[in-house]
Coordinates of C-alpha atoms in Angstrom, one line a residue:
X1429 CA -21.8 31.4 -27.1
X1430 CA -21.1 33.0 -23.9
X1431 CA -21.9 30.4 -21.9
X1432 CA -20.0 28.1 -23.9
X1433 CA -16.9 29.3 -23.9
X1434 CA -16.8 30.0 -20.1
X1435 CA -17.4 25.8 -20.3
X1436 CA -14.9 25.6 -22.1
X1437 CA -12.3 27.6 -19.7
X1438 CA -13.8 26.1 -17.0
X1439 CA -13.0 22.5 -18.3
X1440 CA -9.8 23.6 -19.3
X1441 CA -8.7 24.9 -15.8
X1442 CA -9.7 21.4 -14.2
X1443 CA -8.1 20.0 -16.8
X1444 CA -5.2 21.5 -16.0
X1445 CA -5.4 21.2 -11.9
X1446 CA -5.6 17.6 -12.6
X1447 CA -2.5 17.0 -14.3
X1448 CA -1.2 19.9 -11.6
X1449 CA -2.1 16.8 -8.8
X1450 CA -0.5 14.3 -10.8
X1451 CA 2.7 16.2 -11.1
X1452 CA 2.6 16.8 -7.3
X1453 CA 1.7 12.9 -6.3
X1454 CA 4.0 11.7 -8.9
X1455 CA 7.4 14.1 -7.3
X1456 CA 5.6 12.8 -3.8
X1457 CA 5.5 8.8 -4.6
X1458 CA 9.0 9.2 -6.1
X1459 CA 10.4 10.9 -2.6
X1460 CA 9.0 8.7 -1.0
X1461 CA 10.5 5.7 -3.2
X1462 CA 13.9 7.2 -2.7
X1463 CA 14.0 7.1 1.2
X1464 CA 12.4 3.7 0.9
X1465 CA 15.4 2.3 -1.7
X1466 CA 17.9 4.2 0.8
X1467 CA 16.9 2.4 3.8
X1468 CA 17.1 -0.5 1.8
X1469 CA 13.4 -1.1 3.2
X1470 CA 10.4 -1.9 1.3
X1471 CA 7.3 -3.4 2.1
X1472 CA 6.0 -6.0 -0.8
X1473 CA 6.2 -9.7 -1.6
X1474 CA 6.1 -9.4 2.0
X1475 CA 4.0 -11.3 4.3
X1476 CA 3.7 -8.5 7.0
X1477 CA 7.1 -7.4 6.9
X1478 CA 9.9 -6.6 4.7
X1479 CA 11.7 -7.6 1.5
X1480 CA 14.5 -6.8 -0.4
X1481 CA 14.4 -3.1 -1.3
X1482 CA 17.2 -3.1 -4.7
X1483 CA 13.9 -2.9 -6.5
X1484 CA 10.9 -0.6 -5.3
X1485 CA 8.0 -2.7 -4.3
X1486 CA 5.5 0.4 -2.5
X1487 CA 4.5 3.5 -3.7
X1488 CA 5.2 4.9 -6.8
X1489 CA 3.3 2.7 -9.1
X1490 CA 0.9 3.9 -11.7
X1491 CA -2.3 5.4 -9.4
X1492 CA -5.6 6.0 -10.6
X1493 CA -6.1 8.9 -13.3
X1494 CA -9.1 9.8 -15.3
X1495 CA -8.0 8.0 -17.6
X1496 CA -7.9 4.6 -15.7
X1497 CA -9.9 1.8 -17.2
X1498 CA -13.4 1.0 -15.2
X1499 CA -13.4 -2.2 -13.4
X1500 CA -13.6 -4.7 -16.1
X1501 CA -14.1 -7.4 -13.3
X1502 CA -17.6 -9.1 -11.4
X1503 CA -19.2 -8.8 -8.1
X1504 CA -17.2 -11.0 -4.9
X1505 CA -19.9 -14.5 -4.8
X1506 CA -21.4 -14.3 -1.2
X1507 CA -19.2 -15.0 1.3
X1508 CA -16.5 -13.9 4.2
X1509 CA -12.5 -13.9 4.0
X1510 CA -11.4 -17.0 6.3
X1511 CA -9.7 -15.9 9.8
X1512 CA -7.9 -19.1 10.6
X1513 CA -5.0 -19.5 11.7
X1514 CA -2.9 -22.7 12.8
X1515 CA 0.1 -23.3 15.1
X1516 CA 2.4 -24.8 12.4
X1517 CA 3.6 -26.3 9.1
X1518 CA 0.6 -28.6 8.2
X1519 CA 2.2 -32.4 8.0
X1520 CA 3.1 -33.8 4.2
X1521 CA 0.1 -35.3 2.7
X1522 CA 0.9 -34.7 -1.1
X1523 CA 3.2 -37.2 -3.3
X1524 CA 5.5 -34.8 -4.0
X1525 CA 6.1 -37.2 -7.1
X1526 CA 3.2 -36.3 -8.8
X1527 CA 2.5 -32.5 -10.3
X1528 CA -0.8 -30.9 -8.9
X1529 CA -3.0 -28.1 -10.4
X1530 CA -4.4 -24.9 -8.9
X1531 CA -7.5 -23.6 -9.8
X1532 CA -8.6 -20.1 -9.0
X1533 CA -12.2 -19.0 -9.7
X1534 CA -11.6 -15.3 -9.7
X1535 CA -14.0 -12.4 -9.7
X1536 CA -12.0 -11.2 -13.5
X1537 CA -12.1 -14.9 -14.6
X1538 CA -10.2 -18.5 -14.1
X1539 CA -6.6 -18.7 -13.3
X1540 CA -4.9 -22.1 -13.3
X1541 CA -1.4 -23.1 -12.8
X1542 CA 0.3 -25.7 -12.6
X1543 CA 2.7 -26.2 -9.3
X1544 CA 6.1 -28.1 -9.0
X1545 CA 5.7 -30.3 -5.6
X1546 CA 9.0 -32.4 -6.2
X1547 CA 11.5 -29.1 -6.0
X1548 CA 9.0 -27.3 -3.9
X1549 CA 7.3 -29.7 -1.7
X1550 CA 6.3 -27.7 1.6
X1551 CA 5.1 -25.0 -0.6
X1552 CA 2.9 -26.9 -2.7
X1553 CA 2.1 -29.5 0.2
X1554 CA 0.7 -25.8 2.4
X1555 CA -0.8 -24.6 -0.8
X1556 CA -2.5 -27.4 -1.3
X1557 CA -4.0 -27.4 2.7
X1558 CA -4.3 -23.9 2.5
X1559 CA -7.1 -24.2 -0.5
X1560 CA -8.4 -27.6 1.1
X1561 CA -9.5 -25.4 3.9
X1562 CA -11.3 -22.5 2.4
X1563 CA -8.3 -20.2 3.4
X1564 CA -8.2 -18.7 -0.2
X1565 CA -11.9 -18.1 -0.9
X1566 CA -13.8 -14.7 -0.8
X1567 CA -9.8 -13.3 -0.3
X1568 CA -8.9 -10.5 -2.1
X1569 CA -5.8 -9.5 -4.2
X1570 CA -4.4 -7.1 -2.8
X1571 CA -1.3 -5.9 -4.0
X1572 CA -0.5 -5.0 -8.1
X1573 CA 2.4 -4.1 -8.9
X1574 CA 2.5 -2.3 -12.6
X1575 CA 6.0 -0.6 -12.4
X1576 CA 9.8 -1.5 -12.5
X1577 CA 8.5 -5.0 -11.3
X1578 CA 4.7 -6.7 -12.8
X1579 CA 3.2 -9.0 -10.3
X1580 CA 0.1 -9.5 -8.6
X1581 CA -0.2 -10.6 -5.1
X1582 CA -3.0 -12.5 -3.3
X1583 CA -3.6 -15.0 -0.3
X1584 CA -3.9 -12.7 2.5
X1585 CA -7.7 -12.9 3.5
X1586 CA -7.1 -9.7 5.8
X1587 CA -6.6 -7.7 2.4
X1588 CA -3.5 -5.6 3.8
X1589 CA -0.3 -7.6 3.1
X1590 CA -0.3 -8.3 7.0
X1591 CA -2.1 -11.4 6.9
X1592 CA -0.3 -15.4 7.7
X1593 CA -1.9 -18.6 7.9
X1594 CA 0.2 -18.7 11.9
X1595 CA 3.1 -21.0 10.6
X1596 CA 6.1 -20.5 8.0
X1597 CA 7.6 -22.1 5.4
X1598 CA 10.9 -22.6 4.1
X1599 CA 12.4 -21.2 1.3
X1600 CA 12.6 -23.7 -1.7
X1601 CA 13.7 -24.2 -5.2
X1602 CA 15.5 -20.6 -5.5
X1603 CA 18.6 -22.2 -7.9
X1604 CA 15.0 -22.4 -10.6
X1605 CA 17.3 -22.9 -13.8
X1606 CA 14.4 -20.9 -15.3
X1607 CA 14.9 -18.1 -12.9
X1608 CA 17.7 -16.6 -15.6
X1609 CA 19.4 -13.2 -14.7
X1610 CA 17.5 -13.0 -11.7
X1611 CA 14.3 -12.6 -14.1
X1612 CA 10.8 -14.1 -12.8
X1613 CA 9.5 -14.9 -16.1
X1614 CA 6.1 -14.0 -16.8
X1615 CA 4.0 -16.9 -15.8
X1616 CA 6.1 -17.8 -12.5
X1617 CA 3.7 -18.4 -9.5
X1618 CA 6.3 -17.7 -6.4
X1619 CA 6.0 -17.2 -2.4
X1620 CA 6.3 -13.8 -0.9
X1621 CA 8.6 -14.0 2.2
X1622 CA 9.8 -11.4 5.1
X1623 CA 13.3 -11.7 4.1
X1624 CA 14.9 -8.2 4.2
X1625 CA 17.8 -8.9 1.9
X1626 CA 20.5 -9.0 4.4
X1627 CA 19.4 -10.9 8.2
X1628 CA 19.7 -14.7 7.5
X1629 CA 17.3 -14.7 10.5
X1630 CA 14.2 -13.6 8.3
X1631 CA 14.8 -16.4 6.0
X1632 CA 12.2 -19.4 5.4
X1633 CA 9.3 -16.7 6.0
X1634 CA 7.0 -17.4 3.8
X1635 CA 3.2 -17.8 4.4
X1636 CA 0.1 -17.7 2.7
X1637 CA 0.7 -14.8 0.5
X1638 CA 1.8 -15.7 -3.2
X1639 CA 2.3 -13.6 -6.4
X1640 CA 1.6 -14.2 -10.2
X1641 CA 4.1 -12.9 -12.5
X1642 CA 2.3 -11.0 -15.6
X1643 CA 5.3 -9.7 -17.3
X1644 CA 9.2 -10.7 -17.1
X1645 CA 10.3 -9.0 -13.8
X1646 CA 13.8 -8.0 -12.7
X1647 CA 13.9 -10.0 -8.9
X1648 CA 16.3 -11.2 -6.9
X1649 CA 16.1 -15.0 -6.7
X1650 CA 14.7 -14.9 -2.9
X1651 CA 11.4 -15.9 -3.3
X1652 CA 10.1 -19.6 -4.0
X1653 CA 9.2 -19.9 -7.5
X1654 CA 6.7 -22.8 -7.2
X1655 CA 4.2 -23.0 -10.1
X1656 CA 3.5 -22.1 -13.4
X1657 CA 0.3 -20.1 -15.1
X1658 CA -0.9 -22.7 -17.7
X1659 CA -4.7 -20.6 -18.0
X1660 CA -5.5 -16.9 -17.8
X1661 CA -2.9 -14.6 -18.6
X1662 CA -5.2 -12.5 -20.5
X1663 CA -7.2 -12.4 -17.0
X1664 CA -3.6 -11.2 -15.4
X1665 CA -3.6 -9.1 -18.8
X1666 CA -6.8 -7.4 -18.2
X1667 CA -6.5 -6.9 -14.5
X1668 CA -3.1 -5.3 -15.2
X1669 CA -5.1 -3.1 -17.7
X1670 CA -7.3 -1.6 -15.3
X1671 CA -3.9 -0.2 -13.6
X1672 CA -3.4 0.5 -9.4
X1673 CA -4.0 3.3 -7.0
X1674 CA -2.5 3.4 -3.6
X1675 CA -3.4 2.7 -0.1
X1676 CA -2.2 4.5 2.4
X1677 CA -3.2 2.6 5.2
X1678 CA -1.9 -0.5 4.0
X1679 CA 1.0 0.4 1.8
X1680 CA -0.2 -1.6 -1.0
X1681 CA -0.7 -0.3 -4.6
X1682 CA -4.1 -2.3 -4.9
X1683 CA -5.7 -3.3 -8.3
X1684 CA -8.3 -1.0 -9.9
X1685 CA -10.0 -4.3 -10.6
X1686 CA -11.8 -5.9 -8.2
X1687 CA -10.1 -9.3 -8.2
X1688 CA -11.8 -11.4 -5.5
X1689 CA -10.8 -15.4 -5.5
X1690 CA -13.8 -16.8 -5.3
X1691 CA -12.3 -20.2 -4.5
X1692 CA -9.6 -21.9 -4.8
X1693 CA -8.8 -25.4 -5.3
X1694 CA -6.1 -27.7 -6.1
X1695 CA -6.1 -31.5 -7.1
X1696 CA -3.2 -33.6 -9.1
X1697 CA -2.8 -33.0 -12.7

């Protein structure tokens, strides 16, 4: 009996030094949110730089607890993250008439969307390269964001949110009609970009990196909304499940799931 109830006190007191932690890295991530929203800085939807900081896009999103679902996703196929690079835009070899489907093969399942290459032509056109090249496959996502704003982010084979395919791209399709209230609606496939909110100069920056939209999001309409989830928003579901934990190194708030895209390819619809 002894000995059980010293377990008991024992489990109790780490009990309650755990949710001691959490109290102090929750008043630490929100300090650290408010000097972010001040400087009107923050570092997300961002190829390698900034974007627009009225909502908080680093830090401060749900982090692992012990209560975090386990990795509800499968081992990365064999393979290495691609580290090319090219000097510019790829030329236009799409018919930007026609509508073309993406097809991820992720480690937490299929994602497919659909992608609009008459209002957003250079997007989908470099999208379209992108996968034709392997640049997507054995890449990780790398970036979820689970609070204020419910995206995740991907196409950065370097895994840090610093990664570019070497050219850039310009922005398209931001008057979306869909795009209501400066709401993504769940389902949007859109560009991240290094615009900072305010320098016209870091305009038509996107890249590579593009997010998926799991849940309406509050956004201001500066990033190209370019395609549409038509398969695997329970897979975006289930990955959001799993929740985030921080990386310090990188800034990102990366998915508890492992979610590795396998490959990625795109043909017309």
């Amino acid at each position: 009996m002894v000995n059980k109830d010293r377990r008991r006190r024992e489990l109790a007191r780490q009990k309650y030094a755990r949710q001691q932690q959490r109290r102090v890295d929750s008043a630490r991530r929100a300090k650290r949110r408010n000097v972010l929203i001040a400087g009107v800085v923050a570092v997300a939807l961002a190829a390698g730089a900034t974007a627009y900081a009225s909502v908080k896009l680093i830090g401060g999103d749900r982090s692992t607890t012990d209560d975090a679902s386990a990795d509800p996703c499968a081992r990365p196929a064999p393979g290495s993250p691609s580290k090319k690079t090219w000097p510019k835009e790829p030329a236009m070899a799409i018919d930007s008439s026609a509508p073309y489907t993406a097809h991820l093969a992720t480690t937490c399942g299929q994602l497919t969307f659909t992608m609009d290459a008459a209002k957003a032509p250079h997007t989908v056109n470099s999208f379209a390269f992108l996968a034709g090249q392997g640049y997507f496959d054995h890449s990780r996502c790398h970036r979820l964001v689970d609070q204020n704003i419910y995206v995740l982010q991907c196409g950065d084979p370097k895994g840090t949110g610093e990664g570019t395919p070497g050219y850039t791209l310009p922005d398209e399709n931001l008057k979306d009609p869909r795009i209501k209230g400066n709401v993504y609606p769940a389902g949007t496939v859109a560009m991240a970009n290094r615009y900072d909110g305010t320098n016209p100069k870091t305009r038509n920056s996107g890249g590579s990196q593009f997010f998926l939209v799991y849940k309406d999001s509050q956004l201001p309409p500066n990033y190209t909304p370019f395609g549409r989830v038509t398969g695997g928003m329970d897979v975006l579901k289930k990955i959001a499940d799993a929740g985030s934990h921080p990386e310090p190194a990188t800034g990102n708030t990366a998915p508890n799931a492992t979610v590795v895209i396998d490959r990625a390819t795109v043909g017309k619809s």
